[in-house]
Coordinates of N, CA and C in Angstrom, one line a residue:
P1 N 0.8 -1.2 0.0 CA 0.0 0.0 0.0 C 0.9 1.3 0.0
V2 N 0.5 2.2 -0.9 CA 1.3 3.5 -0.9 C 0.3 4.6 -1.0
R3 N 0.8 5.8 -0.7 CA 0.1 7.0 -0.9 C 1.2 8.0 -1.4
D4 N 0.8 9.2 -1.8 CA 1.7 10.2 -2.3 C 2.9 10.4 -1.3
S5 N 2.7 10.4 0.0 CA 3.7 10.8 0.9 C 4.7 9.7 1.1
N6 N 4.4 8.4 0.8 CA 5.4 7.4 1.1 C 5.9 6.7 -0.2
V7 N 5.6 7.2 -1.3 CA 6.1 6.6 -2.6 C 7.6 6.6 -2.5
P8 N 8.3 7.7 -2.1 CA 9.8 7.7 -1.9 C 10.3 6.6 -1.0
S9 N 9.5 6.3 0.1 CA 9.9 5.2 1.0 C 9.8 3.8 0.3
A10 N 8.7 3.7 -0.6 CA 8.6 2.5 -1.4 C 9.8 2.3 -2.3
L11 N 10.3 3.4 -2.9 CA 11.4 3.3 -3.8 C 12.7 2.9 -3.0
R12 N 12.9 3.5 -1.8 CA 14.1 3.1 -1.1 C 14.0 1.6 -0.7
N13 N 12.8 1.1 -0.4 CA 12.6 -0.3 -0.1 C 13.0 -1.2 -1.3
V14 N 12.4 -0.9 -2.4 CA 12.7 -1.7 -3.6 C 14.1 -1.7 -4.0
K15 N 14.8 -0.5 -3.8 CA 16.2 -0.5 -4.1 C 17.0 -1.4 -3.2
S16 N 16.6 -1.5 -2.0 CA 17.3 -2.4 -1.0 C 17.3 -3.9 -1.4
W17 N 16.3 -4.2 -2.3 CA 16.2 -5.6 -2.7 C 17.4 -6.1 -3.5
A18 N 18.2 -5.2 -4.1 CA 19.3 -5.5 -4.9 C 20.5 -6.0 -4.0
L19 N 20.4 -5.7 -2.7 CA 21.5 -6.1 -1.8 C 21.4 -7.6 -1.6
R20 N 22.6 -8.2 -1.5 CA 22.7 -9.7 -1.4 C 22.0 -10.2 -0.2
R21 N 21.9 -9.4 0.8 CA 21.3 -9.9 2.1 C 19.8 -10.0 2.0
R22 N 19.1 -9.3 1.0 CA 17.6 -9.4 1.0 C 17.0 -9.5 -0.4
P23 N 17.6 -10.2 -1.3 CA 16.9 -10.4 -2.6 C 15.6 -11.1 -2.5
P24 N 14.6 -10.8 -3.3 CA 13.4 -11.5 -3.3 C 13.5 -13.0 -3.6
C25 N 14.4 -13.4 -4.6 CA 14.7 -14.8 -4.9 C 16.1 -15.0 -4.7
L26 N 16.5 -16.2 -4.7 CA 17.9 -16.6 -4.3 C 19.0 -16.0 -5.2
D27 N 18.7 -15.9 -6.5 CA 19.7 -15.5 -7.5 C 19.4 -14.1 -8.0
S28 N 18.6 -13.3 -7.3 CA 18.2 -12.0 -8.0 C 19.4 -11.1 -8.3
A29 N 20.5 -11.2 -7.5 CA 21.6 -10.2 -7.7 C 22.3 -10.6 -9.0
D30 N 22.2 -11.8 -9.5 CA 22.9 -12.3 -10.6 C 22.1 -12.4 -11.9
V31 N 20.8 -12.0 -11.8 CA 19.8 -12.2 -12.9 C 20.1 -11.2 -14.0
S32 N 20.1 -11.7 -15.2 CA 20.2 -10.8 -16.3 C 19.2 -11.3 -17.4
A33 N 18.6 -10.5 -18.1 CA 17.6 -10.9 -19.1 C 18.2 -11.7 -20.2
R34 N 17.6 -12.8 -20.6 CA 18.0 -13.5 -21.8 C 17.5 -12.8 -23.0
P35 N 18.1 -13.1 -24.2 CA 17.6 -12.5 -25.4 C 16.1 -12.7 -25.6
G36 N 15.4 -11.7 -25.9 CA 14.0 -11.9 -26.2 C 13.1 -11.9 -25.0
Q37 N 13.7 -11.8 -23.8 CA 12.9 -11.8 -22.5 C 13.0 -10.5 -21.8
S38 N 11.9 -10.2 -21.1 CA 11.9 -9.0 -20.2 C 12.9 -9.2 -19.1
S39 N 13.5 -8.1 -18.5 CA 14.4 -8.2 -17.4 C 13.6 -8.7 -16.2
R40 N 12.3 -8.8 -16.2 CA 11.5 -9.2 -15.0 C 11.3 -10.7 -15.1
T41 N 11.8 -11.4 -16.0 CA 11.6 -12.9 -16.1 C 12.9 -13.6 -15.9
L42 N 12.8 -14.8 -15.3 CA 13.9 -15.7 -15.2 C 13.5 -17.1 -15.0
D43 N 14.4 -18.0 -15.2 CA 14.0 -19.4 -15.0 C 14.0 -19.7 -13.5
H44 N 12.8 -19.9 -12.9 CA 12.7 -20.1 -11.5 C 12.7 -21.5 -11.1
E45 N 13.1 -22.4 -12.1 CA 13.0 -23.8 -11.8 C 13.9 -24.2 -10.6
S46 N 15.0 -23.5 -10.5 CA 16.0 -24.0 -9.4 C 15.7 -23.3 -8.1
D47 N 15.1 -22.1 -8.1 CA 15.1 -21.3 -6.8 C 13.7 -21.1 -6.3
V48 N 12.7 -21.5 -7.0 CA 11.3 -21.3 -6.5 C 10.9 -22.4 -5.5
G49 N 11.4 -23.6 -5.8 CA 11.1 -24.7 -4.9 C 9.6 -25.0 -4.9
A50 N 9.0 -24.8 -3.7 CA 7.6 -25.2 -3.6 C 6.6 -24.3 -4.4
A51 N 7.0 -23.1 -4.8 CA 6.1 -22.2 -5.5 C 6.2 -22.6 -7.0
A52 N 5.0 -22.7 -7.6 CA 4.9 -23.2 -9.0 C 5.4 -22.1 -10.0
S53 N 5.3 -20.9 -9.6 CA 5.7 -19.8 -10.6 C 6.0 -18.6 -9.7
P54 N 6.6 -17.6 -10.3 CA 7.0 -16.4 -9.6 C 5.8 -15.6 -9.1
S55 N 5.9 -15.0 -8.0 CA 4.9 -14.1 -7.5 C 4.8 -12.8 -8.3
D56 N 3.6 -12.3 -8.3 CA 3.4 -10.9 -8.9 C 3.6 -9.9 -7.7
F57 N 3.8 -8.7 -8.1 CA 4.0 -7.6 -7.1 C 3.1 -6.4 -7.5
A58 N 2.4 -5.8 -6.6 CA 1.5 -4.7 -6.9 C 1.8 -3.5 -5.9
F59 N 1.7 -2.3 -6.5 CA 1.7 -1.1 -5.6 C 0.2 -0.6 -5.7
L60 N -0.4 -0.6 -4.5 CA -1.8 -0.1 -4.4 C -1.8 1.3 -3.8
H61 N -2.1 2.3 -4.6 CA -2.2 3.7 -4.2 C -3.5 3.9 -3.5
S62 N -3.5 4.7 -2.4 CA -4.8 5.0 -1.7 C -5.7 5.8 -2.6
Q63 N -5.1 6.6 -3.4 CA -5.9 7.4 -4.4 C -5.6 6.8 -5.8
S64 N -4.7 7.4 -6.5 CA -4.2 6.9 -7.8 C -2.9 7.4 -8.1
F65 N -2.3 6.9 -9.2 CA -1.0 7.4 -9.6 C -1.1 8.5 -10.6
S66 N -2.2 9.2 -10.7 CA -2.4 10.2 -11.7 C -1.8 11.6 -11.4
R67 N -1.6 11.9 -10.1 CA -0.9 13.1 -9.7 C 0.5 13.1 -10.2
H68 N 1.1 14.3 -10.5 CA 2.4 14.4 -11.1 C 3.4 13.6 -10.2
D69 N 3.5 13.9 -8.9 CA 4.5 13.3 -8.1 C 4.4 11.8 -8.0
A70 N 3.1 11.4 -7.9 CA 2.8 9.9 -7.8 C 3.2 9.2 -9.1
S71 N 2.9 9.8 -10.2 CA 3.2 9.2 -11.5 C 4.7 9.2 -11.7
R72 N 5.4 10.2 -11.3 CA 6.8 10.2 -11.4 C 7.4 9.1 -10.5
G73 N 6.9 9.0 -9.3 CA 7.3 7.9 -8.4 C 7.1 6.6 -9.0
A74 N 5.9 6.4 -9.6 CA 5.6 5.1 -10.2 C 6.6 4.8 -11.3
A75 N 7.0 5.8 -12.1 CA 8.0 5.6 -13.2 C 9.3 5.2 -12.6
D76 N 9.7 5.8 -11.5 CA 11.0 5.5 -10.8 C 11.0 4.0 -10.3
L77 N 9.8 3.7 -9.7 CA 9.7 2.3 -9.2 C 9.8 1.3 -10.3
D78 N 9.1 1.6 -11.4 CA 9.1 0.7 -12.6 C 10.5 0.6 -13.1
A79 N 11.3 1.7 -13.2 CA 12.6 1.7 -13.7 C 13.5 0.9 -12.8
E80 N 13.4 1.0 -11.5 CA 14.2 0.2 -10.6 C 13.9 -1.3 -10.7
L81 N 12.7 -1.6 -10.9 CA 12.3 -3.0 -11.0 C 12.8 -3.6 -12.3
R82 N 12.9 -2.8 -13.4 CA 13.4 -3.3 -14.6 C 14.9 -3.3 -14.7
R83 N 15.6 -2.7 -13.8 CA 17.1 -2.5 -13.8 C 17.7 -3.9 -13.7
P84 N 18.7 -4.2 -14.6 CA 19.4 -5.5 -14.5 C 20.1 -5.6 -13.1
G85 N 19.9 -6.7 -12.4 CA 20.5 -6.9 -11.1 C 19.6 -6.5 -10.0
G86 N 18.5 -5.8 -10.3 CA 17.5 -5.4 -9.3 C 16.6 -6.6 -8.9
G87 N 15.8 -6.3 -7.9 CA 14.9 -7.4 -7.4 C 13.7 -7.7 -8.3
G88 N 13.4 -6.8 -9.3 CA 12.3 -7.0 -10.1 C 12.3 -8.3 -11.0
A89 N 13.5 -8.8 -11.2 CA 13.6 -10.0 -12.0 C 13.0 -11.2 -11.3
C90 N 12.7 -11.1 -10.0 CA 12.2 -12.2 -9.2 C 10.7 -12.3 -9.3
F91 N 10.0 -11.3 -9.9 CA 8.6 -11.3 -10.0 C 8.0 -11.5 -11.4
G92 N 6.8 -11.9 -11.4 CA 6.1 -12.0 -12.7 C 5.6 -10.7 -13.1
A93 N 4.3 -10.5 -13.1 CA 3.7 -9.2 -13.4 C 3.9 -8.2 -12.2
V94 N 4.2 -6.9 -12.6 CA 4.3 -5.8 -11.6 C 3.1 -4.9 -12.0
R95 N 2.3 -4.6 -11.0 CA 1.0 -3.8 -11.2 C 1.0 -2.6 -10.4
F96 N 0.4 -1.5 -11.0 CA 0.2 -0.3 -10.2 C -1.3 -0.1 -10.2
L97 N -1.9 -0.2 -9.0 CA -3.4 -0.2 -8.8 C -3.8 1.0 -8.0
A98 N -5.1 1.3 -8.2 CA -5.6 2.5 -7.5 C -6.8 2.2 -6.6
A99 N -6.7 2.5 -5.3 CA -7.8 2.3 -4.4 C -8.9 3.3 -4.6
R100 N -8.6 4.5 -4.9 CA -9.5 5.6 -5.1 C -10.4 5.8 -3.9
I101 N -9.8 5.9 -2.7 CA -10.6 6.1 -1.5 C -11.0 7.6 -1.5
P102 N -12.3 7.9 -1.2 CA -12.7 9.3 -1.2 C -11.8 10.1 -0.2
L103 N -11.4 11.3 -0.5 CA -10.5 12.0 0.3 C -10.9 12.2 1.7
E104 N -12.3 12.4 1.9 CA -12.8 12.7 3.2 C -12.7 11.4 4.1
L105 N -12.5 10.2 3.5 CA -12.4 9.0 4.2 C -11.0 8.4 4.3
D106 N -10.1 9.0 3.5 CA -8.7 8.6 3.5 C -8.0 9.3 4.6
V107 N -8.3 8.9 5.9 CA -7.8 9.5 7.1 C -7.1 8.5 7.9
Y108 N -6.0 9.0 8.5 CA -5.2 8.2 9.4 C -4.7 9.0 10.5
T109 N -5.4 9.1 11.6 CA -4.9 9.9 12.8 C -4.9 9.1 14.0
I110 N -3.8 9.1 14.7 CA -3.7 8.2 15.9 C -4.3 8.9 17.2
T111 N -4.0 10.2 17.3 CA -4.5 11.0 18.4 C -5.0 12.3 17.9
P112 N -6.1 12.9 18.5 CA -6.9 12.3 19.6 C -8.1 11.4 19.1
T113 N -8.3 11.3 17.8 CA -9.5 10.7 17.3 C -9.4 9.2 17.0
H114 N -8.2 8.7 16.9 CA -7.9 7.3 16.5 C -8.8 6.9 15.3
N115 N -8.7 7.7 14.3 CA -9.4 7.4 13.1 C -8.5 6.7 12.1
F116 N -8.8 5.4 11.9 CA -8.1 4.6 10.9 C -8.9 4.2 9.7
S117 N -9.8 5.1 9.3 CA -10.6 4.9 8.1 C -9.8 4.6 6.9
G118 N -8.7 5.4 6.7 CA -7.9 5.3 5.5 C -7.2 4.0 5.4
P119 N -6.4 3.6 6.3 CA -5.8 2.3 6.2 C -6.7 1.1 6.1
N120 N -7.9 1.2 6.9 CA -8.8 0.1 6.8 C -9.4 0.0 5.4
R121 N -9.8 1.1 4.8 CA -10.3 1.1 3.4 C -9.2 0.7 2.4
H122 N -8.0 1.0 2.7 CA -6.9 0.7 1.8 C -6.8 -0.9 1.8
F123 N -6.9 -1.5 3.0 CA -6.8 -2.9 3.1 C -7.9 -3.6 2.3
L124 N -9.1 -3.1 2.5 CA -10.3 -3.7 1.9 C -10.2 -3.5 0.4
A125 N -9.6 -2.4 -0.1 CA -9.5 -2.1 -1.5 C -8.6 -3.2 -2.2
A126 N -7.7 -3.7 -1.4 CA -6.8 -4.8 -2.0 C -7.7 -5.9 -2.5
F127 N -8.7 -6.4 -1.7 CA -9.5 -7.4 -2.1 C -10.3 -7.0 -3.4
R128 N -10.8 -5.8 -3.4 CA -11.6 -5.3 -4.5 C -10.8 -5.3 -5.8
E129 N -9.6 -4.8 -5.7 CA -8.8 -4.6 -6.9 C -8.3 -6.0 -7.4
L130 N -8.0 -6.9 -6.5 CA -7.6 -8.2 -7.0 C -8.8 -9.0 -7.6
N131 N -9.9 -8.7 -7.0 CA -11.1 -9.3 -7.6 C -11.4 -8.8 -9.0
R132 N -11.2 -7.5 -9.1 CA -11.4 -6.8 -10.4 C -10.5 -7.4 -11.5
L133 N -9.2 -7.7 -11.1 CA -8.3 -8.4 -12.1 C -8.8 -9.8 -12.4
R134 N -9.4 -10.4 -11.5 CA -10.0 -11.8 -11.7 C -11.2 -11.6 -12.7
T135 N -12.1 -10.6 -12.4 CA -13.2 -10.4 -13.3 C -12.8 -10.1 -14.7
L136 N -11.7 -9.3 -14.9 CA -11.2 -9.0 -16.2 C -10.4 -10.1 -16.8
R137 N -10.3 -11.3 -16.1 CA -9.5 -12.4 -16.5 C -8.0 -12.1 -16.8
L138 N -7.5 -11.2 -16.0 CA -6.1 -10.9 -16.1 C -5.2 -11.7 -15.1
A139 N -5.8 -12.1 -14.0 CA -5.1 -12.8 -13.0 C -6.1 -13.4 -12.0
H140 N -5.7 -14.4 -11.2 CA -6.5 -15.0 -10.2 C -5.6 -15.3 -9.0
Y141 N -5.7 -14.6 -7.9 CA -4.8 -14.8 -6.8 C -5.5 -15.6 -5.7
S142 N -4.8 -16.5 -5.0 CA -5.3 -17.2 -3.9 C -4.9 -16.6 -2.6
H143 N -3.8 -15.9 -2.5 CA -3.3 -15.3 -1.3 C -2.6 -14.0 -1.6
F144 N -2.5 -13.1 -0.6 CA -1.7 -11.9 -0.8 C -1.0 -11.5 0.5
Q145 N 0.1 -10.9 0.3 CA 0.9 -10.4 1.5 C 0.9 -8.9 1.4
L146 N 0.3 -8.2 2.4 CA 0.3 -6.8 2.4 C 1.6 -6.3 3.1
M147 N 2.4 -5.6 2.3 CA 3.7 -5.2 2.7 C 3.8 -3.7 2.8
E148 N 3.9 -3.2 4.1 CA 4.0 -1.7 4.2 C 5.4 -1.2 3.7
T149 N 5.4 0.0 3.3 CA 6.7 0.5 2.7 C 7.8 0.6 3.6
D150 N 7.6 0.6 4.9 CA 8.7 0.6 5.9 C 9.0 -0.8 6.4
T151 N 8.4 -1.9 5.8 CA 8.7 -3.3 6.1 C 9.8 -3.8 5.2
Y152 N 11.0 -3.8 5.7 CA 12.2 -4.2 4.9 C 12.4 -5.7 5.1
P153 N 12.4 -6.5 4.1 CA 12.7 -7.9 4.2 C 14.2 -8.2 4.5
L154 N 14.4 -9.2 5.3 CA 15.8 -9.5 5.8 C 16.3 -10.8 5.3
V155 N 15.4 -11.7 5.0 CA 15.8 -13.1 4.6 C 15.9 -13.2 3.1
P156 N 17.1 -13.7 2.6 CA 17.2 -13.9 1.2 C 16.2 -14.9 0.7
G157 N 15.6 -14.5 -0.5 CA 14.6 -15.4 -1.1 C 13.2 -15.2 -0.4
W158 N 13.0 -14.1 0.2 CA 11.7 -13.9 1.0 C 10.5 -14.0 0.1
A159 N 10.5 -13.5 -1.1 CA 9.3 -13.6 -2.0 C 9.0 -15.1 -2.3
V160 N 10.0 -15.8 -2.6 CA 9.8 -17.2 -2.9 C 9.3 -18.0 -1.7
R161 N 9.8 -17.6 -0.5 CA 9.3 -18.3 0.7 C 7.8 -18.0 1.0
L162 N 7.5 -16.7 0.8 CA 6.1 -16.4 1.0 C 5.2 -17.1 0.0
A163 N 5.6 -17.2 -1.2 CA 4.8 -17.9 -2.2 C 4.7 -19.4 -1.9
G164 N 5.8 -19.9 -1.3 CA 5.8 -21.3 -0.9 C 4.8 -21.6 0.3
I165 N 4.7 -20.6 1.2 CA 3.7 -20.7 2.3 C 2.3 -20.8 1.7
A166 N 2.0 -19.9 0.7 CA 0.7 -19.9 0.1 C 0.4 -21.2 -0.6
V167 N 1.4 -21.7 -1.3 CA 1.2 -23.0 -2.0 C 0.9 -24.1 -1.0
H168 N 1.7 -24.1 0.1 CA 1.6 -25.1 1.1 C 0.2 -25.1 1.8
Q169 N -0.3 -23.9 2.1 CA -1.6 -23.7 2.7 C -2.7 -24.2 1.7
Q170 N -2.5 -23.9 0.4 CA -3.5 -24.3 -0.5 C -3.5 -25.9 -0.7
A171 N -2.3 -26.5 -0.6 CA -2.3 -27.9 -0.7 C -2.9 -28.6 0.5
R172 N -2.7 -28.0 1.7 CA -3.3 -28.6 2.9 C -4.8 -28.5 2.9
A173 N -5.3 -27.4 2.2 CA -6.7 -27.3 2.1 C -7.3 -28.2 1.1
G174 N -6.5 -29.0 0.4 CA -7.0 -30.0 -0.6 C -7.2 -29.4 -1.9
N175 N -6.7 -28.2 -2.2 CA -6.9 -27.6 -3.5 C -5.8 -27.8 -4.4
G176 N -4.6 -27.8 -3.9 CA -3.4 -28.0 -4.7 C -3.2 -27.0 -5.8
T177 N -2.2 -27.2 -6.6 CA -2.0 -26.4 -7.8 C -1.6 -27.3 -8.9
D178 N -1.9 -26.8 -10.1 CA -1.5 -27.6 -11.3 C -0.5 -26.9 -12.1
G179 N 0.3 -26.1 -11.5 CA 1.4 -25.4 -12.2 C 0.9 -24.0 -12.7
G180 N -0.4 -23.9 -12.8 CA -1.0 -22.6 -13.2 C -2.1 -22.1 -12.3
G181 N -2.0 -22.7 -11.1 CA -3.1 -22.4 -10.1 C -3.0 -21.1 -9.5
G182 N -4.0 -20.7 -8.6 CA -3.9 -19.5 -7.9 C -2.7 -19.4 -7.0
R183 N -2.2 -18.3 -6.9 CA -1.0 -18.1 -6.0 C -0.9 -16.8 -5.4
A184 N 0.1 -16.6 -4.5 CA 0.1 -15.4 -3.7 C 0.6 -14.2 -4.4
L185 N -0.1 -13.2 -4.5 CA 0.2 -12.0 -5.3 C 1.6 -12.2 -5.8
A186 N 1.3 -13.1 -6.6 CA 1.6 -14.5 -6.9 C 0.9 -15.0 -8.1
G187 N 1.4 -14.9 -9.2 CA 0.9 -15.7 -10.3 C 0.0 -15.0 -11.3
R188 N -0.1 -15.5 -12.5 CA -0.8 -14.8 -13.6 C -1.8 -15.7 -14.2
G189 N -1.8 -17.0 -13.9 CA -2.8 -17.9 -14.6 C -4.1 -18.0 -14.0
A190 N -5.0 -18.7 -14.6 CA -6.3 -18.9 -14.0 C -6.2 -19.9 -12.9
A191 N -6.9 -19.6 -11.8 CA -6.8 -20.5 -10.6 C -7.6 -21.8 -10.8
N192 N -7.3 -22.7 -10.0 CA -8.1 -23.9 -9.8 C -9.5 -23.5 -9.4
E193 N -10.5 -23.9 -10.1 CA -11.8 -23.4 -9.9 C -12.4 -23.9 -8.5
R194 N -11.8 -24.9 -8.0 CA -12.2 -25.4 -6.7 C -11.9 -24.5 -5.5
T195 N -11.0 -23.5 -5.8 CA -10.7 -22.5 -4.7 C -11.8 -21.6 -4.4
R196 N -12.3 -21.7 -3.2 CA -13.4 -20.9 -2.7 C -13.2 -20.5 -1.3
P197 N -13.3 -19.3 -0.9 CA -13.6 -18.1 -1.7 C -12.4 -17.8 -2.6
W198 N -12.6 -16.7 -3.4 CA -11.5 -16.5 -4.4 C -10.2 -16.1 -3.8
V199 N -10.2 -15.5 -2.6 CA -9.0 -15.4 -1.8 C -9.1 -16.2 -0.5
R200 N -8.2 -17.1 -0.3 CA -8.4 -18.0 0.9 C -7.8 -17.4 2.1
G201 N -6.9 -16.4 2.0 CA -6.3 -15.9 3.2 C -5.2 -14.9 2.9
G202 N -4.8 -14.1 3.9 CA -3.7 -13.2 3.8 C -2.5 -13.7 4.6
L203 N -1.4 -13.2 4.3 CA -0.2 -13.6 5.0 C 0.4 -12.4 5.7
S204 N 0.6 -12.5 7.1 CA 1.2 -11.4 7.7 C 2.2 -11.8 8.8

């Protein structure tokens, strides 16, 4: 989740993924695009393990990326994710989504009112936007991890491990995956239709 004020924080976070101590997948620091392939794709056969395919990543803006500063920030994020050797090669699709929370409801004050309307609606908007992608037949996700911009991953291969947790949970529920099944903000294919509800859980 991002808003105008913390897009720069999101960029600092994404840049940190290039460090060997916290790449999203095990070989992200050494990834380079093959001829004819996007720099965001790589052969995950050796490093994904339990996950059938690379996770997707999305930036969900509380409003939208239409404002000048936000759109410039989105361009910087996209450029960093496309940079050879950056963490973007560990993901499948990278999406920029808009929650479009009404301004009067996009409020986050701790004192004295303790009004968390904005963050709560931001969270709920994640379900709505992921469901919209499903309706448009662009993707079908079974799980998602909500990652605040100041949440810095520390374990190498963290994105692969999160996707593995989602796959494991799905398998335990008896749904399994067929190599193109629903996965944790996570995956691009059509999900196994036995998965109900369309999102089985969040990871935190």
